[in-house]
Structures are given as structure tokens and as C-alpha cells.
mmCIF file of C-alpha atoms in Angstrom:
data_model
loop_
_atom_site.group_PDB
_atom_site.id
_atom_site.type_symbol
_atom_site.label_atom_id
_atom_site.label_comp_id
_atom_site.label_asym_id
_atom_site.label_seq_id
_atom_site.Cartn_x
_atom_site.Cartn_y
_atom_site.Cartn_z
ATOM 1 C CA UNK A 1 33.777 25.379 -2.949
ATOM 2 C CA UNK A 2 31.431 28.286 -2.163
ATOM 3 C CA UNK A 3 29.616 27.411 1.389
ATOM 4 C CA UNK A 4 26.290 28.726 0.246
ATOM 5 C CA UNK A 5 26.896 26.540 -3.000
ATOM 6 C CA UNK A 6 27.800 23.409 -0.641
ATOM 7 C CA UNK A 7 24.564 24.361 1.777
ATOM 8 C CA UNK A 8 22.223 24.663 -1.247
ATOM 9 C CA UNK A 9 23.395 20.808 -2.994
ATOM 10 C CA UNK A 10 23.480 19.551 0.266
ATOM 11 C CA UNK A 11 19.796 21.063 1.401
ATOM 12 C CA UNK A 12 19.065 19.826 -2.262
ATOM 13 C CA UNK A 13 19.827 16.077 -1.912
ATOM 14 C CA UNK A 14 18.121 15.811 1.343
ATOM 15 C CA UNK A 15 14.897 17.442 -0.456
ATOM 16 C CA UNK A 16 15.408 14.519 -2.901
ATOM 17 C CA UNK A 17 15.920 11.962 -0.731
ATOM 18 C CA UNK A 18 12.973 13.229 1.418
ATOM 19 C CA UNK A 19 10.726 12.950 -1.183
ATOM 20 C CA UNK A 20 12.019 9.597 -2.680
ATOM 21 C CA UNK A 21 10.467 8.133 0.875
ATOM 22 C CA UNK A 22 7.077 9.633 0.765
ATOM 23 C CA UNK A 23 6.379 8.767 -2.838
ATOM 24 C CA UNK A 24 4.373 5.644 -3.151
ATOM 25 C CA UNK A 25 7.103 3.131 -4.124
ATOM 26 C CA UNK A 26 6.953 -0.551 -4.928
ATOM 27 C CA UNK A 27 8.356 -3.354 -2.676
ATOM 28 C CA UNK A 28 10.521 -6.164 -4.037
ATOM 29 C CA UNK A 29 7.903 -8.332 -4.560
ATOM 30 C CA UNK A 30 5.996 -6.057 -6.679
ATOM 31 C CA UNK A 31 8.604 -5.557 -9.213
ATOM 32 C CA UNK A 32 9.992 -9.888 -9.017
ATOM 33 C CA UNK A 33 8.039 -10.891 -12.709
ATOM 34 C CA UNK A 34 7.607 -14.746 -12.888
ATOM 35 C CA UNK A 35 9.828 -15.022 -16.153
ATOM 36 C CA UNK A 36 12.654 -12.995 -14.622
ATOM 37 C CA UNK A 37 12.470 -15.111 -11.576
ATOM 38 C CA UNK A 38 15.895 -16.533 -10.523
ATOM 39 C CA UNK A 39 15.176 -20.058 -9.354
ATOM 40 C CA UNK A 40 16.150 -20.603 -5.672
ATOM 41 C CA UNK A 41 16.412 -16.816 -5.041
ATOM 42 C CA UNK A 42 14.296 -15.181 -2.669
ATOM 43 C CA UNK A 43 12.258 -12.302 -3.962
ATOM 44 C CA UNK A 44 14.401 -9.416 -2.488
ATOM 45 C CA UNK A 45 17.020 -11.714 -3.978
ATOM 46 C CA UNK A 46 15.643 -11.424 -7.709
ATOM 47 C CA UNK A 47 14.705 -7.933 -7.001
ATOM 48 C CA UNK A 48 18.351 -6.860 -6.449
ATOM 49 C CA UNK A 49 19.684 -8.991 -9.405
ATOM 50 C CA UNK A 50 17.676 -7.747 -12.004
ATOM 51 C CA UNK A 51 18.362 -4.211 -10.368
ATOM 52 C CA UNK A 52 21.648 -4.592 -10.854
ATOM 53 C CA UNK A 53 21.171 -5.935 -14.327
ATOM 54 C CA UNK A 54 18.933 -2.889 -15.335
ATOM 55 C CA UNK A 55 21.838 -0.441 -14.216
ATOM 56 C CA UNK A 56 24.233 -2.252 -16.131
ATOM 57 C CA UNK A 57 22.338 -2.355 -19.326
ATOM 58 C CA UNK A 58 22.032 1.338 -18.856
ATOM 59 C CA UNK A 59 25.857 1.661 -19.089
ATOM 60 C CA UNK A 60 25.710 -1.047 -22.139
ATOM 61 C CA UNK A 61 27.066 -3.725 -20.234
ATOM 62 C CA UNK A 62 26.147 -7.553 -20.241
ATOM 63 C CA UNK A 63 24.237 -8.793 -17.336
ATOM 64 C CA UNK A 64 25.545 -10.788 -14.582
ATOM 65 C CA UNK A 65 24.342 -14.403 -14.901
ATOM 66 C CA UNK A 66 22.925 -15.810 -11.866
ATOM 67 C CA UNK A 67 25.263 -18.617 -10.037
ATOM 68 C CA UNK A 68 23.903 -20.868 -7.627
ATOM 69 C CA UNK A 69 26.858 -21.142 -6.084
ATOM 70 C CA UNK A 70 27.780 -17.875 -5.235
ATOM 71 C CA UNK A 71 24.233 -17.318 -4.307
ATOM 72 C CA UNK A 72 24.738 -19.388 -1.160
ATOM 73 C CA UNK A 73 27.574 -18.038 -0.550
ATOM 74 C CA UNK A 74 26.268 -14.260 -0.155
ATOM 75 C CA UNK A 75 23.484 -15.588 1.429
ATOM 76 C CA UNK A 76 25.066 -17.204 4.307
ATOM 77 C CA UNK A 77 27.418 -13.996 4.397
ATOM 78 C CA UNK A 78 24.268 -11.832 5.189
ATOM 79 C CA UNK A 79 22.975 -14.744 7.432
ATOM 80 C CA UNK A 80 26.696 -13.872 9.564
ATOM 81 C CA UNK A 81 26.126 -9.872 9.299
ATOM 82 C CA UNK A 82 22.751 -10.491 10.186
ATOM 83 C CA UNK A 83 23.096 -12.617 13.424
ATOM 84 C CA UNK A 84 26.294 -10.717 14.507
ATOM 85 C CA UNK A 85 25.465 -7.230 13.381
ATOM 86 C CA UNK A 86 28.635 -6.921 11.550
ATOM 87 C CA UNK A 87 29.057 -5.037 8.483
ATOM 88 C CA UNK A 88 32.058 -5.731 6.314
ATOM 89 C CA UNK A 89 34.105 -8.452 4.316
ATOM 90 C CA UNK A 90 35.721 -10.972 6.664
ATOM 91 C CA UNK A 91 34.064 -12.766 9.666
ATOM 92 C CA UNK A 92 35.049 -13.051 13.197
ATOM 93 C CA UNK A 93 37.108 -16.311 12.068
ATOM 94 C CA UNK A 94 39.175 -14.365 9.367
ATOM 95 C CA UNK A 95 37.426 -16.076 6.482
ATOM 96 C CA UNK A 96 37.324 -13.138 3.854
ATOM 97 C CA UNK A 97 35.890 -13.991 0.440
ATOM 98 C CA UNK A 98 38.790 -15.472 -0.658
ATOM 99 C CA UNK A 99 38.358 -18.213 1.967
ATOM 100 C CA UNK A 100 34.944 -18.426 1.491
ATOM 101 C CA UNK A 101 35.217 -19.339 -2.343
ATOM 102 C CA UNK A 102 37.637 -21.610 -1.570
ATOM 103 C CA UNK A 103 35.882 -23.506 1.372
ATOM 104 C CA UNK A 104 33.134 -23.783 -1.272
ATOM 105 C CA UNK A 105 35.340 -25.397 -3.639
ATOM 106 C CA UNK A 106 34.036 -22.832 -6.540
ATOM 107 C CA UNK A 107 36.509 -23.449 -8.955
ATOM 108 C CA UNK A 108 37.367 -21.478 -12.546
ATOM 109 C CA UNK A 109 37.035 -18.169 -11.194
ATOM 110 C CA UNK A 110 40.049 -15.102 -12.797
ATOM 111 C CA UNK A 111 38.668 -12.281 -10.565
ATOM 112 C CA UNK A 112 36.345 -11.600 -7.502
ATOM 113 C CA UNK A 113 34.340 -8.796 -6.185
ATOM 114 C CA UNK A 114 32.062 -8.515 -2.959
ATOM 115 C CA UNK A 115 29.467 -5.434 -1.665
ATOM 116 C CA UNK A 116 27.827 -5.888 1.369
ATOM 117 C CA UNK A 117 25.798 -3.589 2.892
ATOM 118 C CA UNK A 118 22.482 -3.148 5.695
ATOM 119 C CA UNK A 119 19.127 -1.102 5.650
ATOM 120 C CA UNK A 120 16.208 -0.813 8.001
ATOM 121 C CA UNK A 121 13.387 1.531 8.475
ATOM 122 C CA UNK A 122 12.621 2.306 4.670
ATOM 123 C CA UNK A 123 9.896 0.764 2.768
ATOM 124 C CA UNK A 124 12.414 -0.621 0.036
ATOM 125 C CA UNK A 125 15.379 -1.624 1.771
ATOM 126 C CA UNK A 126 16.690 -3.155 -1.052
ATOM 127 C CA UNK A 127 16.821 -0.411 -3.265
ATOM 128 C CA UNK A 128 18.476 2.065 -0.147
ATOM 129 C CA UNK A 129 20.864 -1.255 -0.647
ATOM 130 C CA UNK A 130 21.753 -0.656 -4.190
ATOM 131 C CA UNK A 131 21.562 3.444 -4.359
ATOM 132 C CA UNK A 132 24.090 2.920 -1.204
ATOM 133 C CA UNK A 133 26.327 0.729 -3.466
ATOM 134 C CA UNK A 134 26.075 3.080 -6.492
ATOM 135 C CA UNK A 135 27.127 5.928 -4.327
ATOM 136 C CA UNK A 136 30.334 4.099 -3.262
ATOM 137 C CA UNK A 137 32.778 4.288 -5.517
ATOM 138 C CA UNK A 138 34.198 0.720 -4.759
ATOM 139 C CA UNK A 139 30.924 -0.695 -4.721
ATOM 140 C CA UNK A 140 29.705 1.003 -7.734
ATOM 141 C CA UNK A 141 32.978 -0.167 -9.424
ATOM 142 C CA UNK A 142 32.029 -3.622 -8.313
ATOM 143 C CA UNK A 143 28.553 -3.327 -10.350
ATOM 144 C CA UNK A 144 29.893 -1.723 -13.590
ATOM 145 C CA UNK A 145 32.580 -3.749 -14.239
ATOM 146 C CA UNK A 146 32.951 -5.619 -17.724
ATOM 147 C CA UNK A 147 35.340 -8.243 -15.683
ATOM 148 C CA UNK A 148 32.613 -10.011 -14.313
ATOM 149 C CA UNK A 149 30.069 -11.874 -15.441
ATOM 150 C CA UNK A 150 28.448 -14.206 -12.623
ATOM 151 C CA UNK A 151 27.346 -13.096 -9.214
ATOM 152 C CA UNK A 152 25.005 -14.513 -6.324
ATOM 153 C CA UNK A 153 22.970 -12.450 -4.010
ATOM 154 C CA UNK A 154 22.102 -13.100 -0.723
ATOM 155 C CA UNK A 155 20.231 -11.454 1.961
ATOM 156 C CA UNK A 156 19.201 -12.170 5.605
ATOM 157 C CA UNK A 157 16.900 -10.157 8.031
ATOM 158 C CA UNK A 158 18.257 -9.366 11.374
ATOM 159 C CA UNK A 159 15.941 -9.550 14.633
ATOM 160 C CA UNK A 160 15.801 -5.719 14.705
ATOM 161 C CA UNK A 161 14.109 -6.185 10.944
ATOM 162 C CA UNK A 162 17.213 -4.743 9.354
ATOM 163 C CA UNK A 163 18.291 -5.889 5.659
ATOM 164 C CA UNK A 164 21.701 -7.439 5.231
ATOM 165 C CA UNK A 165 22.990 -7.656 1.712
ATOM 166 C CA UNK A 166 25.848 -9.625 0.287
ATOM 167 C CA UNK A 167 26.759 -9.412 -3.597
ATOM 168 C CA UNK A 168 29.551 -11.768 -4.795
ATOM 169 C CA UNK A 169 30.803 -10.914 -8.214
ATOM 170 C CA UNK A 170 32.803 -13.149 -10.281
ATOM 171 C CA UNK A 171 34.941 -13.114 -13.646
ATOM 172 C CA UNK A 172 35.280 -16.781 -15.475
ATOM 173 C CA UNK A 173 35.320 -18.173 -18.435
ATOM 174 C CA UNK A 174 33.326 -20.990 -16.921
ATOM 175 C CA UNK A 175 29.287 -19.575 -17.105
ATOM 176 C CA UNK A 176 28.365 -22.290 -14.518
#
């Protein structure tokens, strides 16, 4: 690739991504409508559900229904990140989500997905969370796949105020 072309795209996204954080934006709670809300989810919760639901209707694909279950499971997955600082898929005792599913006794499950991820210092975390995950190929993979079809999202705020995510996606034929 041409150097000037590469300086140009790359001055060019951080124009755009510069001027996504001075817009006015909305926060979760702005955009969390009371039909759409998920019970038991936190806003920032609902907010990144029915984020993720919008992008996959864009790309004609069902929505994710929401599972209890797996909710809690994200949830205290972020709680981990959050207390530990750690960013990834296993803990410090090995449990990876595998482990995690099982120790839950979620049963009926074909296939499994997980994105994690952590924000602080923008005025929507949660979206930087989800244009992170769409930028990853693994993690965007994770979103637009037709293989699943329940998730749970959890998140958990660290001391320093930063945003730790955890999606869990799931394929079954079981919707509960």
C-alpha cells in the first residue's frame, strides 16, 4: 500500500473518531425504551442487547433472545474482569466459558460464543464496547452469526469507573 494512501485513511479514521466524541451523543439510558426493556437487565445491559439486535437486523438476521441464564453468567464474568482488571476468557482459576456453563448447569446448548471487552473515559462506553467488537473480526463473527440465537449480557464497573463487558452467545434448540 501507498504510505501517503495509508497516512491519509489512517489521519481519516482518527478525524472520524474525533468527531464521533464531541458530537452530542446519547447515554444508555436514553436510548433503554420501557417496551424493549429486558427484565432483570441493567440499562447498559438492554442498551447493548438491543444494539446488538439492531446490527443484526441490518444484516437480516434474527435477534438474539434474551436468557436469564446466561445473563448472570456474563454478568458475574464482568464482575471478575472488573475486580481483577483482567481482560479475556478464562479466570485466574482456569474456568473458561466452557466451565462456566457447565458450573451453571445450563443445559441444551449445540454451540457457544463469548466477547468481552472494557471502556473508560468516553461518554458511551457501551457503544466504544460494541464498535470495538464489530471491529474484531472474532468478535464481530460472534455477533453475526445465524448459529446462535440466545445470549446474556453482563456488565460491571471497575473502581477506576471503567466498563467491563461480557456477551455470552448461545446456539439451542431449547429458546429458554
Amino acid at each position: 500500500m501507498n504510505p501517503n494512501l495509508f497516512q491519509k485513511i489512517i489521519r481519516t479514521l482518527c478525524i472520524l473518531l474525533l468527531a464521533n466524541l464531541l458530537l452530542p451523543g446519547t447515554t444508555p439510558s436514553a436510548e433503554v425504551s420501557l417496551p424493549g426493556k429486558i427484565s432483570g437487565a441493567t440499562e447498559t445491559e438492554a442498551y447493548l442487547h438491543e444494539s446488538i439486535n439492531r446490527i443484526r437486523k441490518e444484516h437480516r438476521l434474527p435477534a438474539l433472545k434474551a436468557s436469564p441464564a446466561l445473563r448472570q453468567i456474563a454478568r458475574n464474568h464482568s464482575r471478575f474482569m472488573a475486580n481483577s482488571g483482567y481482560l479475556g476468557h478464562g479466570e485466574s482459576v482456569g474456568r473458561d466459558l466452557r466451565s462456566r456453563i457447565e458450573k451453571a448447569k445450563v443445559k441444551g446448548w449445540r454451540t457457544l460464543g463469548e466477547n468481552v471487552g472494557r471502556s473508560m473515559g468516553y461518554r458511551n462506553n457501551a457503544d466504544v464496547l460494541i464498535s470495538g467488537w464489530m471491529h474484531s473480526k472474532p468478535h464481530r463473527k460472534n455477533i453475526l452469526s445465524a448459529d446462535f440465537n440466545l445470549t446474556g449480557i453482563g456488565t460491571a464497573e471497575a473502581a477506576d469507573g471503567t466498563l467491563y463487558g461480557t456477551q455470552v452467545f448461545m446456539g439451542s434448540d431449547d429458546q429458554n
